[in-house]
Coordinates of C-alpha atoms in Angstrom, one line a residue:
Chain A
M254 CA -22.2 149.4 16.6
L255 CA -20.5 151.4 19.4
K256 CA -21.0 148.5 21.8
M257 CA -19.4 146.1 19.3
I258 CA -16.4 148.4 18.9
V259 CA -15.9 148.6 22.6
M260 CA -16.1 144.8 22.9
R261 CA -13.6 144.4 20.1
L262 CA -11.2 146.9 21.7
L263 CA -11.4 145.0 25.0
G264 CA -10.6 141.8 23.3
V265 CA -7.7 143.4 21.6
A266 CA -6.4 144.7 24.9
L267 CA -6.6 141.2 26.4
V268 CA -4.7 139.6 23.4
L269 CA -2.1 142.3 23.8
L270 CA -1.7 141.5 27.5
A271 CA -1.2 137.8 26.7
V272 CA 1.2 138.7 23.9
S273 CA 3.3 140.9 26.2
A274 CA 3.4 138.1 28.8
L275 CA 4.6 135.6 26.1
V276 CA 7.2 138.1 24.8
F277 CA 8.5 138.6 28.3
A278 CA 8.6 134.8 28.8
F279 CA 10.6 134.4 25.6
G280 CA 13.0 137.0 26.8
A281 CA 13.4 135.2 30.1
L282 CA 13.8 131.8 28.4
I283 CA 16.6 132.9 26.0
P284 CA 19.7 131.1 27.4
G285 CA 22.0 133.3 29.5
D286 CA 21.3 136.2 31.6
M287 CA 21.7 140.0 31.2
T288 CA 23.9 140.2 34.2
S289 CA 26.6 138.1 32.7
V290 CA 26.4 140.2 29.5
I291 CA 27.1 143.3 31.5
V292 CA 29.6 142.0 34.1
G293 CA 31.3 139.7 31.7
Q294 CA 31.9 136.0 32.5
E295 CA 35.4 136.4 34.0
G296 CA 36.9 138.7 36.6
A297 CA 33.7 139.7 38.4
T298 CA 33.3 138.8 42.0
Q299 CA 30.1 137.3 43.3
E300 CA 29.3 140.6 45.1
Q301 CA 29.7 142.6 41.9
F302 CA 27.5 140.1 40.1
E303 CA 24.8 140.3 42.8
A304 CA 25.0 144.1 42.8
V305 CA 24.2 144.3 39.1
R306 CA 21.4 141.7 39.4
Q307 CA 19.9 143.8 42.2
R308 CA 20.2 147.1 40.2
L309 CA 18.4 145.5 37.2
G310 CA 15.8 143.9 39.4
L311 CA 16.7 140.4 38.3
D312 CA 16.8 139.1 41.8
K313 CA 13.0 139.5 42.1
P314 CA 10.6 136.7 41.1
L315 CA 9.6 136.6 37.4
P316 CA 6.0 137.8 37.8
V317 CA 7.2 140.9 39.6
Q318 CA 9.8 141.4 36.9
Y319 CA 7.1 141.1 34.3
V320 CA 4.8 143.7 35.9
N321 CA 7.7 146.1 36.3
W322 CA 8.8 145.5 32.7
L323 CA 5.2 146.0 31.4
A324 CA 4.7 149.1 33.5
N325 CA 7.9 150.7 32.1
A326 CA 7.2 149.6 28.6
L327 CA 3.7 151.2 28.7
Q328 CA 5.5 154.5 29.6
G329 CA 7.9 154.0 26.6
D330 CA 10.8 152.9 28.8
F331 CA 12.3 149.6 27.6
G332 CA 15.5 149.9 29.6
T333 CA 19.1 150.4 28.5
S334 CA 20.9 148.1 26.2
P335 CA 23.9 146.4 27.8
I336 CA 25.5 146.2 24.4
T337 CA 25.2 149.7 23.0
G338 CA 24.7 151.5 26.2
R339 CA 21.9 153.5 24.6
S340 CA 18.3 153.5 25.8
V341 CA 16.4 150.9 23.9
A342 CA 13.5 153.4 23.3
S343 CA 15.9 155.8 21.4
D344 CA 16.9 152.9 19.1
L345 CA 13.3 152.0 18.5
V346 CA 12.4 155.6 17.6
R347 CA 15.2 155.6 15.1
Q348 CA 14.4 152.2 13.6
F349 CA 10.6 152.3 13.6
P350 CA 10.1 154.9 10.8
V351 CA 12.4 153.0 8.4
S352 CA 10.3 149.8 8.8
L353 CA 7.0 151.7 8.8
E354 CA 7.9 153.6 5.6
L355 CA 8.8 150.4 3.9
A356 CA 5.6 148.7 5.1
L357 CA 3.3 151.5 4.0
L358 CA 5.0 152.0 0.6
T359 CA 4.6 148.2 0.1
L360 CA 0.9 148.3 0.9
L361 CA 0.5 151.3 -1.4
V362 CA 2.4 149.8 -4.4
S363 CA 0.9 146.3 -4.0
T364 CA -2.6 147.6 -3.8
A365 CA -2.1 150.2 -6.7
I366 CA -0.8 147.4 -9.0
G367 CA -2.4 144.2 -7.6
L368 CA -6.0 145.4 -7.4
P369 CA -6.3 146.6 -11.1
A370 CA -4.3 143.6 -12.3
G371 CA -6.5 141.2 -10.4
I372 CA -9.6 142.9 -11.9
V373 CA -8.1 142.6 -15.4
A374 CA -7.3 138.9 -14.8
A375 CA -10.8 138.2 -13.6
V376 CA -12.5 139.9 -16.5
H377 CA -10.2 138.1 -18.9
A378 CA -10.4 134.8 -17.0
N379 CA -8.7 131.9 -18.7
R380 CA -7.6 133.9 -21.6
R381 CA -4.0 134.4 -22.5
L382 CA -3.3 137.4 -20.3
D383 CA -4.9 135.7 -17.3
V384 CA -2.9 132.5 -17.8
L385 CA 0.3 134.6 -18.1
I386 CA -0.5 136.4 -14.8
R387 CA -1.3 133.1 -13.0
V388 CA 1.9 131.4 -14.2
T389 CA 3.9 134.4 -12.8
L390 CA 2.0 133.9 -9.5
L391 CA 2.8 130.2 -9.2
F392 CA 6.5 131.1 -9.6
T393 CA 6.2 133.9 -7.0
F394 CA 4.7 131.5 -4.5
S395 CA 7.5 129.0 -5.0
V396 CA 10.2 131.6 -4.3
P397 CA 11.1 133.0 -0.8
I398 CA 11.5 136.7 -0.5
F399 CA 15.2 136.6 0.0
V400 CA 15.6 134.8 -3.3
I401 CA 13.7 137.6 -5.0
G402 CA 16.0 140.0 -3.2
I403 CA 19.1 138.2 -4.3
L404 CA 17.9 137.9 -7.9
L405 CA 17.2 141.7 -7.9
L406 CA 20.7 142.3 -6.5
L407 CA 22.1 140.1 -9.3
V408 CA 20.2 142.0 -12.0
G409 CA 20.7 145.3 -10.3
S410 CA 24.4 145.0 -9.9
R411 CA 24.7 144.5 -13.7
W412 CA 22.1 146.8 -15.1
A413 CA 21.2 149.4 -12.5
P414 CA 24.4 150.1 -10.5
D415 CA 22.8 153.4 -9.4
L416 CA 20.3 151.5 -7.3
F417 CA 22.7 148.8 -6.2
H418 CA 25.6 150.4 -4.4
V419 CA 23.6 152.6 -2.2
S420 CA 23.7 152.5 1.6
F421 CA 20.6 153.7 3.5
T422 CA 20.3 157.5 3.7
P423 CA 17.6 159.2 5.7
W424 CA 15.1 161.4 3.8
S425 CA 16.2 164.4 5.9
E426 CA 19.8 164.1 4.8
D427 CA 19.4 163.6 1.0
P428 CA 15.9 162.9 -0.5
V429 CA 17.3 161.7 -3.8
M430 CA 19.7 159.2 -2.2
H431 CA 16.9 158.1 0.1
V432 CA 14.6 157.2 -2.8
R433 CA 17.5 155.4 -4.5
S434 CA 18.4 153.5 -1.3
M435 CA 14.7 152.4 -0.8
A436 CA 14.0 151.4 -4.4
M437 CA 15.4 147.9 -4.3
P438 CA 14.1 146.8 -0.9
L439 CA 10.6 148.1 -1.9
L440 CA 10.7 146.2 -5.2
T441 CA 11.8 143.0 -3.4
I442 CA 9.0 143.0 -0.8
A443 CA 6.3 144.5 -3.0
F444 CA 6.7 141.7 -5.6
P445 CA 5.2 138.8 -3.6
I446 CA 2.7 141.0 -1.8
T447 CA 1.4 142.4 -5.1
A448 CA 1.1 138.9 -6.5
M449 CA -1.0 137.9 -3.5
T450 CA -3.3 141.0 -3.7
M451 CA -3.7 140.2 -7.4
Q452 CA -4.7 136.6 -6.8
M453 CA -7.1 137.5 -4.1
T454 CA -8.7 140.2 -6.2
R455 CA -9.1 137.8 -9.1
A456 CA -10.7 135.1 -7.0
S457 CA -13.0 137.6 -5.2
M458 CA -14.0 139.3 -8.5
L459 CA -14.7 136.0 -10.3
E460 CA -17.1 135.1 -7.6
V461 CA -19.2 138.3 -7.9
L462 CA -18.9 138.7 -11.7
H463 CA -21.5 135.9 -12.1
A464 CA -23.8 137.1 -9.3
P465 CA -27.5 137.7 -10.2
Y466 CA -27.3 141.4 -9.7
V467 CA -24.4 141.6 -12.2
V468 CA -26.5 139.6 -14.7
T469 CA -29.4 142.0 -14.1
A470 CA -27.3 145.1 -14.5
R471 CA -25.9 143.6 -17.8
A472 CA -29.4 142.8 -19.0
G473 CA -30.5 146.3 -18.1
G474 CA -27.8 147.6 -20.5
V475 CA -25.4 149.0 -17.9
R476 CA -22.0 149.6 -19.5
E477 CA -19.6 146.8 -19.0
K478 CA -16.8 148.9 -17.4
R479 CA -19.4 150.4 -15.0
I480 CA -20.5 146.9 -14.0
E481 CA -16.9 145.7 -13.5
Y482 CA -15.7 148.6 -11.5
L483 CA -18.8 149.8 -9.7
H484 CA -21.1 146.9 -9.1
A485 CA -18.7 144.0 -8.9
L486 CA -15.7 145.6 -7.3
R487 CA -17.8 147.1 -4.5
N488 CA -18.9 143.7 -3.5
A489 CA -15.6 142.0 -4.1
L490 CA -13.9 144.4 -1.8
P491 CA -14.6 143.0 1.8
P492 CA -12.7 139.7 1.4
I493 CA -9.8 141.6 -0.4
V494 CA -9.5 144.0 2.6
T495 CA -9.6 141.1 5.0
F496 CA -6.8 139.6 3.0
I497 CA -4.7 142.7 3.2
G498 CA -4.8 142.3 7.0
F499 CA -3.8 138.7 6.6
Q500 CA -0.9 139.6 4.3
L501 CA 0.4 141.8 7.0
G502 CA 2.0 138.8 8.8
I503 CA 3.9 138.0 5.6
L504 CA 4.8 141.6 5.2
L505 CA 6.2 142.0 8.7
G506 CA 8.2 138.8 8.3
G507 CA 9.3 140.0 4.9
L508 CA 10.5 143.3 6.4
I509 CA 12.9 141.4 8.7
V510 CA 14.4 139.5 5.7
V511 CA 14.5 142.5 3.4
E512 CA 16.2 144.8 5.9
Q513 CA 18.8 142.1 6.4
I514 CA 19.5 141.7 2.7
F515 CA 19.8 145.5 2.0
S516 CA 21.3 146.5 5.4
L517 CA 18.4 148.8 6.2
P518 CA 18.6 150.1 9.8
G519 CA 15.0 149.1 10.6
L520 CA 13.3 147.2 13.4
G521 CA 13.8 143.8 11.8
R522 CA 17.5 144.2 11.5
G523 CA 17.6 145.6 15.0
M524 CA 15.9 142.5 16.3
L525 CA 18.3 140.1 14.5
E526 CA 21.3 142.0 15.7
A527 CA 20.0 142.0 19.2
I528 CA 19.4 138.2 19.1
N529 CA 23.0 137.7 17.9
T530 CA 24.5 139.9 20.5
R531 CA 22.2 138.6 23.3
D532 CA 20.9 142.1 23.8
Y533 CA 17.9 141.0 26.0
P534 CA 16.0 144.3 26.4
M535 CA 16.3 145.0 22.7
V536 CA 15.0 141.6 21.7
T537 CA 11.9 141.8 23.9
A538 CA 11.3 145.4 22.9
T539 CA 11.5 144.8 19.1
T540 CA 9.4 141.6 19.4
L541 CA 6.8 143.4 21.4
V542 CA 6.6 146.3 18.8
F543 CA 6.2 143.9 15.9
A544 CA 3.6 141.8 17.6
T545 CA 1.6 144.8 18.9
A546 CA 1.6 146.4 15.4
F547 CA 0.4 143.1 14.0
V548 CA -2.5 142.7 16.5
I549 CA -3.6 146.4 16.2
I550 CA -3.7 146.5 12.4
N551 CA -5.6 143.2 12.3
A552 CA -8.1 144.7 14.7
L553 CA -8.4 147.8 12.5
V554 CA -9.1 145.6 9.5
D555 CA -11.8 143.8 11.6
L556 CA -13.4 147.2 12.4
L557 CA -13.2 148.2 8.8
Y558 CA -15.3 145.2 7.7
P559 CA -18.7 146.6 8.7
L560 CA -18.0 149.8 6.8
L561 CA -17.5 147.9 3.6
D562 CA -20.2 145.3 4.1
P563 CA -23.5 146.7 5.5
R564 CA -24.7 143.2 6.3
Q565 CA -22.1 143.0 9.0
R566 CA -23.3 146.1 10.8
G567 CA -26.2 144.6 12.6
R568 CA -24.1 142.0 14.3
Chain B
M67 CA -3.8 70.0 -20.9
S68 CA -6.3 72.6 -21.5
T69 CA -6.9 73.2 -25.1
A70 CA -9.3 76.1 -24.7
P71 CA -8.1 79.1 -26.6
S72 CA -6.1 81.2 -24.2
A73 CA -8.6 83.9 -23.4
P74 CA -7.0 87.3 -23.0
L75 CA -6.4 87.5 -19.3
P76 CA -7.8 90.7 -17.7
K77 CA -4.8 92.8 -17.3
T78 CA -4.1 92.8 -13.6
R79 CA -2.2 95.7 -12.3
L80 CA 0.5 95.3 -9.7
R81 CA -1.1 96.4 -6.4
R82 CA 0.2 99.7 -5.3
P83 CA -0.9 101.6 -2.3
Y84 CA -4.0 103.7 -3.3
L85 CA -2.4 107.1 -2.7
L86 CA 0.7 106.4 -4.6
D87 CA -1.3 104.9 -7.5
Q88 CA -3.5 108.0 -7.7
L89 CA -0.5 110.3 -7.4
L90 CA 1.3 108.6 -10.3
R91 CA -1.7 109.1 -12.5
H92 CA -2.0 112.7 -11.5
K93 CA 0.1 114.9 -13.9
G94 CA 1.4 117.2 -11.3
G95 CA 1.7 114.4 -8.7
A96 CA 4.1 112.3 -10.8
F97 CA 6.2 115.4 -11.6
G98 CA 6.4 116.4 -7.9
L99 CA 7.1 112.8 -6.8
A100 CA 9.9 112.5 -9.3
I101 CA 11.7 115.7 -8.2
M102 CA 11.2 114.9 -4.5
A103 CA 12.5 111.4 -5.0
L104 CA 15.6 112.9 -6.7
F105 CA 16.2 115.2 -3.7
I106 CA 15.7 112.4 -1.2
L107 CA 18.2 110.3 -3.1
L108 CA 20.6 113.2 -3.1
A109 CA 20.1 113.7 0.6
L110 CA 20.7 110.0 1.3
F111 CA 23.5 109.2 -1.1
G112 CA 24.7 112.7 -2.1
R113 CA 28.1 112.3 -0.3
M114 CA 28.8 109.4 -2.7
V115 CA 28.0 111.2 -5.9
A116 CA 29.4 114.6 -4.9
P117 CA 32.7 115.2 -6.8
Y118 CA 34.4 116.8 -3.8
D119 CA 34.2 116.9 0.0
P120 CA 31.6 119.7 0.5
N121 CA 33.7 121.2 3.4
A122 CA 37.2 120.8 1.9
N123 CA 38.9 124.1 1.4
D124 CA 41.1 124.6 -1.7
Y125 CA 43.1 127.8 -1.5
L126 CA 44.3 127.5 -5.1
N127 CA 40.8 127.7 -6.5
L128 CA 39.1 130.5 -4.6
L129 CA 35.9 131.8 -6.2
S130 CA 36.8 130.1 -9.5
A131 CA 34.1 130.2 -12.2
P132 CA 32.2 127.1 -13.3
S133 CA 34.6 124.8 -15.2
A134 CA 35.1 121.2 -16.1
Q135 CA 36.7 120.6 -12.7
H136 CA 34.0 122.6 -10.7
W137 CA 30.7 122.5 -12.6
F138 CA 29.1 125.0 -10.4
G139 CA 32.3 126.9 -9.5
T140 CA 33.8 127.3 -6.0
D141 CA 33.2 129.7 -3.1
E142 CA 35.4 132.1 -1.2
L143 CA 37.2 129.2 0.6
G144 CA 37.6 127.2 -2.6
R145 CA 34.8 124.7 -1.7
D146 CA 33.0 123.1 -4.6
T147 CA 29.5 124.6 -5.0
L148 CA 28.0 121.5 -6.7
S149 CA 29.1 119.3 -3.7
R150 CA 27.7 121.9 -1.3
V151 CA 24.4 122.2 -3.1
I152 CA 24.1 118.4 -3.0
D153 CA 25.1 118.2 0.7
G154 CA 22.6 121.0 1.5
S155 CA 19.7 118.8 0.3
R156 CA 20.2 116.6 3.4
I157 CA 19.3 119.6 5.6
A158 CA 16.5 120.8 3.3
V159 CA 14.8 117.4 3.1
A160 CA 15.4 116.6 6.8
V161 CA 13.9 119.9 8.0
A162 CA 10.8 119.6 5.8
F163 CA 9.9 116.1 7.0
L164 CA 11.0 116.6 10.6
S165 CA 9.2 119.9 11.2
V166 CA 6.0 118.8 9.5
S167 CA 5.9 115.5 11.4
I168 CA 6.4 117.3 14.8
A169 CA 3.8 120.0 13.9
M170 CA 1.4 117.2 12.9
A171 CA 2.1 115.3 16.2
I172 CA 1.6 118.3 18.4
G173 CA -1.3 119.6 16.5
V174 CA -3.3 116.4 16.3
L175 CA -2.7 115.6 19.9
I176 CA -4.0 119.1 21.0
G177 CA -6.8 119.2 18.4
V178 CA -8.2 115.7 19.3
I179 CA -8.1 116.4 23.0
S180 CA -9.6 119.8 22.5
G181 CA -12.4 118.6 20.2
Y182 CA -13.2 115.4 22.1
F183 CA -13.3 116.7 25.6
G184 CA -14.6 120.2 24.9
G185 CA -15.5 122.6 27.8
M186 CA -12.7 124.1 29.8
V187 CA -9.9 122.1 28.2
D188 CA -11.1 123.2 24.8
S189 CA -11.3 126.9 25.8
V190 CA -7.9 127.0 27.4
L191 CA -6.2 125.2 24.5
N192 CA -7.9 127.5 22.0
R193 CA -7.1 130.7 23.7
S194 CA -3.4 129.7 24.1
Q195 CA -3.2 129.1 20.4
D196 CA -4.9 132.4 19.6
V197 CA -2.0 134.0 21.3
L198 CA 0.4 132.2 19.0
F199 CA -1.6 133.5 16.0
A200 CA -1.0 137.0 17.3
F201 CA 2.6 136.8 16.1
P202 CA 3.7 137.1 12.5
T203 CA 4.9 133.6 11.6
L204 CA 8.5 134.3 10.8
L205 CA 8.9 136.6 13.9
L206 CA 7.6 133.7 16.1
A207 CA 10.0 131.3 14.4
I208 CA 12.9 133.6 14.9
I209 CA 12.2 134.2 18.6
L210 CA 11.7 130.5 19.2
V211 CA 15.0 129.7 17.7
A212 CA 16.6 132.4 19.9
V213 CA 15.0 130.6 22.9
L214 CA 15.8 127.0 21.8
G215 CA 19.2 127.7 20.4
P216 CA 20.4 127.0 16.8
G217 CA 20.7 123.7 15.0
L218 CA 18.7 121.4 12.8
F219 CA 16.4 119.9 15.4
N220 CA 15.8 123.1 17.2
A221 CA 15.0 125.0 14.0
S222 CA 12.6 122.2 13.0
L223 CA 11.0 122.3 16.4
A224 CA 10.5 126.1 16.2
I225 CA 8.9 125.8 12.8
A226 CA 6.7 122.9 14.1
I227 CA 5.5 125.0 17.0
V228 CA 4.6 127.9 14.7
Y229 CA 2.6 125.6 12.4
S230 CA 1.1 123.3 14.9
P231 CA -2.1 125.4 15.6
R232 CA -3.2 124.9 12.0
F233 CA -3.1 121.1 12.5
A234 CA -4.8 121.5 15.8
R235 CA -7.7 123.4 14.2
I236 CA -8.3 120.9 11.5
A237 CA -8.0 117.9 13.9
R238 CA -10.3 119.6 16.4
A239 CA -13.0 120.3 13.8
S240 CA -12.9 116.6 12.6
A241 CA -12.9 115.3 16.2
L242 CA -15.9 117.5 17.0
S243 CA -17.9 116.2 14.1
I244 CA -17.1 112.5 14.9
K245 CA -17.7 112.9 18.6
T246 CA -21.4 112.6 18.3
S247 CA -21.6 109.8 15.8
E248 CA -23.5 106.7 16.6
Y249 CA -20.6 104.2 16.4
L250 CA -18.8 106.1 19.1
D251 CA -21.9 105.9 21.3
A252 CA -21.9 102.2 20.6
A253 CA -18.2 102.0 21.5
R254 CA -18.8 103.9 24.8
L255 CA -21.8 101.7 25.7
A256 CA -19.7 98.6 25.0
G257 CA -17.3 99.9 27.6
V258 CA -14.4 100.9 25.5
N259 CA -12.2 103.2 27.5
T260 CA -11.4 106.7 26.5
P261 CA -7.8 106.3 25.4
T262 CA -8.8 103.4 23.1
I263 CA -11.7 105.5 21.7
L264 CA -9.3 108.3 21.0
V265 CA -6.6 106.2 19.3
R266 CA -8.7 103.5 17.6
H267 CA -11.8 105.4 16.6
I268 CA -11.1 109.1 16.5
L269 CA -7.6 109.3 15.2
P270 CA -8.1 107.3 12.0
N271 CA -11.0 109.5 11.0
V272 CA -9.1 112.7 11.8
M273 CA -6.1 111.9 9.6
P274 CA -7.2 112.4 6.0
P275 CA -7.6 116.2 6.2
V276 CA -4.5 116.4 8.4
I277 CA -2.4 114.5 5.8
V278 CA -3.6 117.0 3.2
L279 CA -2.5 119.9 5.4
A280 CA 0.8 118.2 6.0
A281 CA 1.5 117.8 2.3
L282 CA 0.6 121.4 1.7
S283 CA 2.8 122.5 4.7
M284 CA 6.0 120.8 3.4
S285 CA 6.9 123.7 1.1
T286 CA 6.0 126.3 3.7
A287 CA 8.2 124.6 6.3
Q288 CA 11.0 124.3 3.8
L289 CA 10.7 128.0 3.0
A290 CA 10.5 128.9 6.7
Y291 CA 13.7 127.0 7.4
A292 CA 15.5 128.6 4.3
S293 CA 14.6 132.0 5.7
L294 CA 15.9 131.2 9.2
S295 CA 19.0 129.8 7.7
F296 CA 19.4 132.9 5.5
L297 CA 19.1 135.0 8.6
G298 CA 21.9 133.0 10.3
L299 CA 19.6 131.0 12.5
G300 CA 20.0 127.6 10.9
V301 CA 22.6 124.8 11.3
S302 CA 26.0 126.0 12.2
P303 CA 28.8 126.4 9.6
P304 CA 30.6 124.8 7.9
Q305 CA 27.6 122.4 7.2
A306 CA 26.4 123.3 3.7
D307 CA 22.9 124.7 3.8
W308 CA 21.1 126.5 0.9
G309 CA 19.9 129.5 2.9
S310 CA 23.2 130.3 4.5
M311 CA 25.0 129.7 1.2
L312 CA 22.8 132.4 -0.3
S313 CA 23.4 134.8 2.5
K314 CA 27.2 134.3 2.3
G315 CA 27.1 134.4 -1.5
R316 CA 25.4 137.8 -1.4
D317 CA 28.7 139.3 -0.5
F318 CA 30.3 138.1 -3.7
I319 CA 27.3 138.6 -5.9
T320 CA 29.1 140.8 -8.5
I321 CA 32.2 138.7 -8.9
A322 CA 30.8 135.2 -8.3
P323 CA 27.1 135.0 -9.2
W324 CA 27.2 131.2 -9.3
L325 CA 27.4 131.2 -5.5
V326 CA 23.8 132.4 -5.3
I327 CA 22.4 131.0 -8.6
W328 CA 22.8 127.3 -7.8
P329 CA 21.4 127.2 -4.2
T330 CA 18.5 129.2 -5.5
V331 CA 17.8 126.8 -8.3
A332 CA 17.9 123.8 -5.9
L333 CA 15.7 125.6 -3.4
V334 CA 13.1 126.7 -5.9
M335 CA 13.0 123.2 -7.5
L336 CA 12.4 121.5 -4.2
M337 CA 9.8 124.0 -3.2
L338 CA 8.0 123.7 -6.5
A339 CA 8.0 119.9 -6.1
F340 CA 6.5 120.2 -2.6
N341 CA 3.9 122.7 -3.9
V342 CA 2.9 120.6 -6.8
L343 CA 2.9 117.4 -4.8
G344 CA 0.9 119.0 -2.0
D345 CA -1.8 120.1 -4.5
A346 CA -1.8 116.7 -6.0
I347 CA -2.3 114.9 -2.7
R348 CA -5.2 117.3 -1.9
D349 CA -6.8 116.6 -5.3
V350 CA -6.6 112.9 -4.6
L351 CA -7.7 112.8 -1.0
D352 CA -10.1 115.7 -1.1
P353 CA -11.7 115.9 -4.5
S354 CA -14.4 118.4 -3.3
H355 CA -11.8 121.1 -2.9
S356 CA -11.4 123.5 -5.7
S357 CA -7.8 124.4 -6.4
S358 CA -7.5 127.6 -4.5
K359 CA -4.1 128.0 -2.9
S360 CA -3.3 128.7 0.7
T361 CA -0.8 131.6 0.6
D362 CA 0.2 132.1 4.2
T363 CA 3.9 131.4 3.8
L364 CA 6.4 132.6 6.2
T365 CA 8.2 135.1 4.1

C-alpha cells in the first residue's frame, strides 16, 4: 500500500514537471515578447531594450530560462506583472480563494443534490419521475454553461434583482453581500455538475441494484431502504467518486466562464485578462496553478479509490 | 407482347448509401439530420435569405424590440438580430466540421503509427498525450488560442489539438488489434510495403469507431468554440458569431433580452441536432453499444 502511494506520487511529480515545461513553452510561444510590453514599441533605443531583456533574463537560452522560472515558481515567486506592476504571486493569493470557494461549494451542492437524486432515479427507473429527470439531463447536456448563466441572469434580473445587481464582495467585508454575490455564479455552475453527478449515480446504482447480493439481501427480508442506501450505494460509490474527479476538468473550465459572466475576481478571470493584455508572467502562472490543481486532485481521487474498494488494495 | 398478368414487381428502393439509409429510418437520426441540413443550408445560402446585411448599422433603430421590420429585434448598433443569427451559423457549422476533421486527421495518424509500430514510438506518443490530458480541456483550448492567435481556423485548430488524443486512443486500439491478424501477415509476406499496409489495410478497419467518435464530437467541438467565442477568443468582430453575440448581449440583458435569447435558441438547436445525430450514428454503426452518454464536454 505504502509502496503504491510512493509510486503514484512519483508519477504525479513527473507529470507535473512535464506540465510545467509545457506551460512555460506556451508562455514562450505566445506571440510578442515581454520586453516590448515593458519598454513599449516606440521611443526605446536598442540599448534600453537590451538592458530590459538582460534584467528579465530573456537573453539567456530557453532551457535556462525555464529552469530559472521553475525554481522561482517553486518558491512562490512568479515574477512581476509588466501590466499591473504588482507581483504575480500577490494577485494569485487574492484570486485563488475566490475560485477555490466556488469550486468547493459547487462540489458540495452537486453531491448533496445529485447523489440522492440519482439514487431516487435509479430506484424508480423508467417511471415518470425518472423520465422527467432524464429529460432535464438531456437538455442540460445540450446547453453550455454560459447559456445557463445568461438564462439565470435573464430570470434573475426580472424576479430576483437582489441577487442580480451585486458586484463581488469579500466575506471579510460583508458576509451577507458575499453570499448574495456568490449565489448566481454557484447556481450556474452547480447546475450542469449536479446533473452529471446525478446521471452517474443513476447508472452506477442501476448496475448494482440487480447484483446477486442485493437479491440475496432482499430474499433475506432486509428492508428495502436499507438495501438501497447501505448495500447498493456502498458498492456503487467507487465509480461515482472517480467520476467526481473526472468532472473536475469541466468544473475548472466552468469556473473560467462563470467568473467571466459574473465578473468574479477569480483565477479564471485573471487568466483571461492576462491573455488579453499580454501579461506573460500572469498567463503562465494562472495556467500552471489550474493545471497543477487538476493533476493533484485527480491523483487524490486515484488514492481514494482503494479506500472505497477493498479489491483495489492488493494491487 | 407479353400477356402474362403483370405480377406485382418487388418494390425496389432507390439505392441510398447504407449509413444515410439507416439514419433516415432512425427516429432521432432523421430529426438530427433535418435540423443539421437546415443549418448547413443557412450557412451556405443565409446571406441570400437574411432580410438585412448582418453588419449594417442602423442608428435610427438601436436596440429596437422585435417587430415586423426586425423579427428578432436589433442590437446596440441597430444591426438586425435575425440576419446576424443566420450569418453566425456559417461560423458555427464551419468550426464544427473543421475542428472535428482536423482532430480526426491528427488523431488517426498518431494512433495508427503508435499502434502499428509499438515500442519506443508508441511510448513517446502516449506519454506526450498524457501531458495534454493533464490540462482541463477549456483551459488548454484557451491557452492554445493565445499561442496561435484568434480567428476561425486557429480556434478550430486549437479545439482539434485538444480533442485529437481521444481519436488517437481509439485508432491505436483498433490498429493494435488488427496488427496481428492473418491477412496482414499475408500482405507482409507478399511483399506489400509498410505505407501501403497502413493506408490500404489498417486505415479502413480503423475508421468505423473513429467515425462514431467524430459524430459524437461535433456537439462538443461546437460547444467548445461557442465558449471560446463567448470569452472573446473567437473570430474578430464585426463578424456575427453566436458566442460573442451572447457575451455582448449580456450587457443589455435587462433592456433587450432578445439579443441573448435568439443566439441561445440557435446554439442549443444545433447542439441538440449534433447530439441526437451523433447518438444515431453510433446506434447504426455500433449496435453493441448501450446508449450511455459521454459527458466530457468543455464547459
